[in-house]
Coordinates of C-alpha atoms in Angstrom, one line a residue:
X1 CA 0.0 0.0 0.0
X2 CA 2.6 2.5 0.8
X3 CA 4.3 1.9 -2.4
X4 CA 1.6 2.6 -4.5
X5 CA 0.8 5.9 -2.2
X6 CA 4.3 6.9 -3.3
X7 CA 3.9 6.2 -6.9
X8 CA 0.7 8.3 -6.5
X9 CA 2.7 11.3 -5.0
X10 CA 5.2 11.1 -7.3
X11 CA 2.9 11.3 -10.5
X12 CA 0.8 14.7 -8.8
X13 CA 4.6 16.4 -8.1
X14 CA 5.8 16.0 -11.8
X15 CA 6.3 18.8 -14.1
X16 CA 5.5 19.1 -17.9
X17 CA 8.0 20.2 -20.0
X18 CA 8.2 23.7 -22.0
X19 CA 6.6 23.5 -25.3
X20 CA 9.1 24.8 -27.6
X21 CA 9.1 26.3 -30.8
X22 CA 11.7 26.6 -33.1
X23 CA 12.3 28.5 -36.2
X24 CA 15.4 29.5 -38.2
X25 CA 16.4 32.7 -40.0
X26 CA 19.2 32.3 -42.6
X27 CA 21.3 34.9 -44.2
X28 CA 23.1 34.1 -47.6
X29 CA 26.5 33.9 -48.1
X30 CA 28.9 33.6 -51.5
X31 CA 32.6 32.4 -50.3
X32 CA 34.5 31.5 -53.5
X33 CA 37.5 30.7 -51.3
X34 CA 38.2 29.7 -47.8
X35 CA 39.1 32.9 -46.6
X36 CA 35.5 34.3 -48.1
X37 CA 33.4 32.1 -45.5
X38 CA 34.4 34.7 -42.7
X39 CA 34.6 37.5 -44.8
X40 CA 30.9 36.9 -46.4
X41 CA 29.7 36.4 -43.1
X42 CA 31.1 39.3 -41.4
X43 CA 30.0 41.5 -44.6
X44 CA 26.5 39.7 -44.5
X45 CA 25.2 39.2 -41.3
X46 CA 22.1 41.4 -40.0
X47 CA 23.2 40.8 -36.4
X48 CA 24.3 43.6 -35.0
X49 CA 24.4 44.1 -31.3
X50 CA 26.5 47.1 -29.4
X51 CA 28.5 47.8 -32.8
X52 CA 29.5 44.1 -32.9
X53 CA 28.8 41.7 -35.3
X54 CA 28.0 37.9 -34.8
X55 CA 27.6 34.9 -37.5
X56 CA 24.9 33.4 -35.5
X57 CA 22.6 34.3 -32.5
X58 CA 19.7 32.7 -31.1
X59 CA 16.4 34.6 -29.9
X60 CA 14.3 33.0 -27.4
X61 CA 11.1 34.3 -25.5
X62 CA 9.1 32.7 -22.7
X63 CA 5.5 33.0 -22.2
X64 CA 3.7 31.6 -19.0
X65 CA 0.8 31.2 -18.2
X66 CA -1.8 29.6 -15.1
X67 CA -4.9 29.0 -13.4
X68 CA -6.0 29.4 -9.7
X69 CA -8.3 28.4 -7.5
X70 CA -10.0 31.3 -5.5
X71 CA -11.7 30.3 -2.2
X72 CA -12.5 34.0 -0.9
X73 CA -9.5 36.2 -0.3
X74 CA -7.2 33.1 -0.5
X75 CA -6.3 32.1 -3.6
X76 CA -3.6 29.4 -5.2
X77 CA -2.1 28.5 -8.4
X78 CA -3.1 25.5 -9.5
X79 CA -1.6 24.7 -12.8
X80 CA 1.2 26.5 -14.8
X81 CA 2.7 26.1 -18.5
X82 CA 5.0 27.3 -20.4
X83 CA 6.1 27.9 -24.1
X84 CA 9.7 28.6 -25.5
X85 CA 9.7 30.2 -28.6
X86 CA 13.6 30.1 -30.2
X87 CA 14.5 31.6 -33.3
X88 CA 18.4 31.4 -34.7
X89 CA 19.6 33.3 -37.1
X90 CA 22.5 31.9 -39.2
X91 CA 24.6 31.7 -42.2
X92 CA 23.8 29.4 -45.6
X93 CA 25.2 29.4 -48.7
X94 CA 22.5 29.1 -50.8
X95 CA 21.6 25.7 -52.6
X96 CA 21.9 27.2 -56.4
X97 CA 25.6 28.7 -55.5
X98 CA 28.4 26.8 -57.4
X99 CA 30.4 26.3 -54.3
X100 CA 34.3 24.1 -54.4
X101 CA 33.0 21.0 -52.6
X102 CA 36.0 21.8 -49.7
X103 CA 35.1 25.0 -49.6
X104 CA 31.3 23.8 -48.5
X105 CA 33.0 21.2 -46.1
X106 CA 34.8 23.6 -44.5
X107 CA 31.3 25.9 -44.0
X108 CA 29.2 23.3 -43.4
X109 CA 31.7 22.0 -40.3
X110 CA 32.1 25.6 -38.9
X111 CA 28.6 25.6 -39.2
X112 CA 28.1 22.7 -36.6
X113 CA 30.4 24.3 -34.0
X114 CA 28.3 27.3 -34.2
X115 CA 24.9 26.2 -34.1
X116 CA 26.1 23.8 -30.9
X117 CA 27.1 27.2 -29.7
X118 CA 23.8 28.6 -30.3
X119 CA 21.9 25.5 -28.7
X120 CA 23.8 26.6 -25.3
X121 CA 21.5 29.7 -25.7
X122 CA 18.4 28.2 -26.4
X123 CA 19.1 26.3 -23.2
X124 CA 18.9 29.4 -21.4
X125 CA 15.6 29.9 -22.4
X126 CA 14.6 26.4 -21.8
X127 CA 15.7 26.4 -17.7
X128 CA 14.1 29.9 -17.5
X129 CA 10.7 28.0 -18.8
X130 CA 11.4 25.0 -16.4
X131 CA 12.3 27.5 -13.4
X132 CA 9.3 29.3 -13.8
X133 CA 7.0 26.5 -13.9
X134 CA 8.8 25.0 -10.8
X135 CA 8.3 28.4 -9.1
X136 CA 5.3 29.7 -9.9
X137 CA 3.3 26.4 -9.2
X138 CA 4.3 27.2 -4.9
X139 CA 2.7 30.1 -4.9
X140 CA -0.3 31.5 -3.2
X141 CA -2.0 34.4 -1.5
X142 CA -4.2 35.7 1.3
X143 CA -5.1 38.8 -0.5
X144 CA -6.4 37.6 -3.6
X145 CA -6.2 36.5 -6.9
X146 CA -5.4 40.0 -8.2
X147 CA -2.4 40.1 -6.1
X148 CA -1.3 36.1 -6.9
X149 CA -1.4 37.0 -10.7
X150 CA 0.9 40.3 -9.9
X151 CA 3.2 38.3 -7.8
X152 CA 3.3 35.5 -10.6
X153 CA 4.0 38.0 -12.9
X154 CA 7.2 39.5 -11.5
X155 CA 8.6 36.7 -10.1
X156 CA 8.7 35.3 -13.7
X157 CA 9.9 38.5 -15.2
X158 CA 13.0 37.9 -12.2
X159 CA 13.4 34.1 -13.8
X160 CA 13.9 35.6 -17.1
X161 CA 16.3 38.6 -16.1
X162 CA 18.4 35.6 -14.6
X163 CA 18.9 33.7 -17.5
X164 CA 19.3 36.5 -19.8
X165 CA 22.1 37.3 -17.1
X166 CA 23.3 33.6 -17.8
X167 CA 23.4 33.9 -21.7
X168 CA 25.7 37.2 -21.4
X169 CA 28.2 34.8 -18.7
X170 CA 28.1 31.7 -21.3
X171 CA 29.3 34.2 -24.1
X172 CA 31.9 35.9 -21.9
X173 CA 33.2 32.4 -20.8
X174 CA 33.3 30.7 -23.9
X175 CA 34.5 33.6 -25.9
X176 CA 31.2 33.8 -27.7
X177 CA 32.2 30.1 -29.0
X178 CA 35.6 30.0 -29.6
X179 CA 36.3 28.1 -26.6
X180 CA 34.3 25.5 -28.1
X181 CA 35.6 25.2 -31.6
X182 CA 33.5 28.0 -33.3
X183 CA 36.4 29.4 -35.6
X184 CA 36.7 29.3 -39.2
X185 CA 40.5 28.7 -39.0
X186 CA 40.2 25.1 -36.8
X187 CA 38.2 23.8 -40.1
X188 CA 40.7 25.1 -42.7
X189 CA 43.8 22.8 -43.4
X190 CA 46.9 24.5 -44.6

């Protein structure tokens, strides 16, 4: 009997994942030799952020939202979910470019370092969605649904500031990347 009590507990406790949603934003580029890839993505990529340009960045919102249960003045969250919504933006040479089959070798293996990159952002958003969800579910209030839904509110908006804060620290500590291979020149053979 106590086993299946456990069991029981266990399965009310759990957590749904995020929903996510992803969706990808290419910019064109036309390297004719292996020194072109970086150039044609410096010179061709719309991301511009504090008068720096990146070869790939990922963009990821999370949305919440819940229900309570409101007996009088108390009231309690009783469910909460959550949705990711990623978007990366990266580089492509286009399908109809004549392209030296080394040369697209070289690209297409940068191009794997920096989208792993990118997936460390996405992750981000993915433990602020958890995190919220985790938090949000505790809470209640004696004064009121009006004041559960504002607490709910900015306790999120704090999740989110957190792992916005944790995206700028994961650039800064792997050199956006290049600590973990994104470099044209590691794929080029001399």
């Amino acid at each position: 009997m106590k086993k299946y009590l456990l069991i029981l507990f266990m399965f009310s406790t759990a957590h749904t994942e995020p929903k996510i949603s992803v969706n990808y934003k290419f910019y064109d580029i036309y390297p004719k030799s292996f020194n072109d890839i970086d150039k044609e993505m410096y010179n061709k990529t719309p991301i511009l952020k504090n008068g720096a340009r990146y070869r790939g960045y990922t963009d990821w919102h999370v949305k919440w939202s819940y229900s309570w249960q409101n007996k009088g003045n108390y009231c309690k969250l009783t469910s909460v979910s959550t949705r990711l919504d990623v978007t990366y933006t990266m580089p492509k040479i286009p399908d109809n470019f004549k392209v030296n089959s080394k040369i697209l070798s070289v690209f297409n293996n940068y191009y794997k370092a920096l989208i792993n990159h990118e997936y460390g952002h996405k992750d981000s958003g993915l433990f602020a969605a958890r995190d919220i969800e985790k938090e949000l579910i505790k809470l209640s209030s004696s004064k009121g649904c009006k004041n559960l839904a504002s607490t709910a509110n900015s306790k999120a908006q704090k999740i989110i500031k957190k792992y916005t804060q944790r995206d700028l620290y994961y650039d800064k500590h792997t050199q956006h990347g290049k600590t973990q291979g994104v470099d044209i020149n590691n794929f080029i053979s001399n």
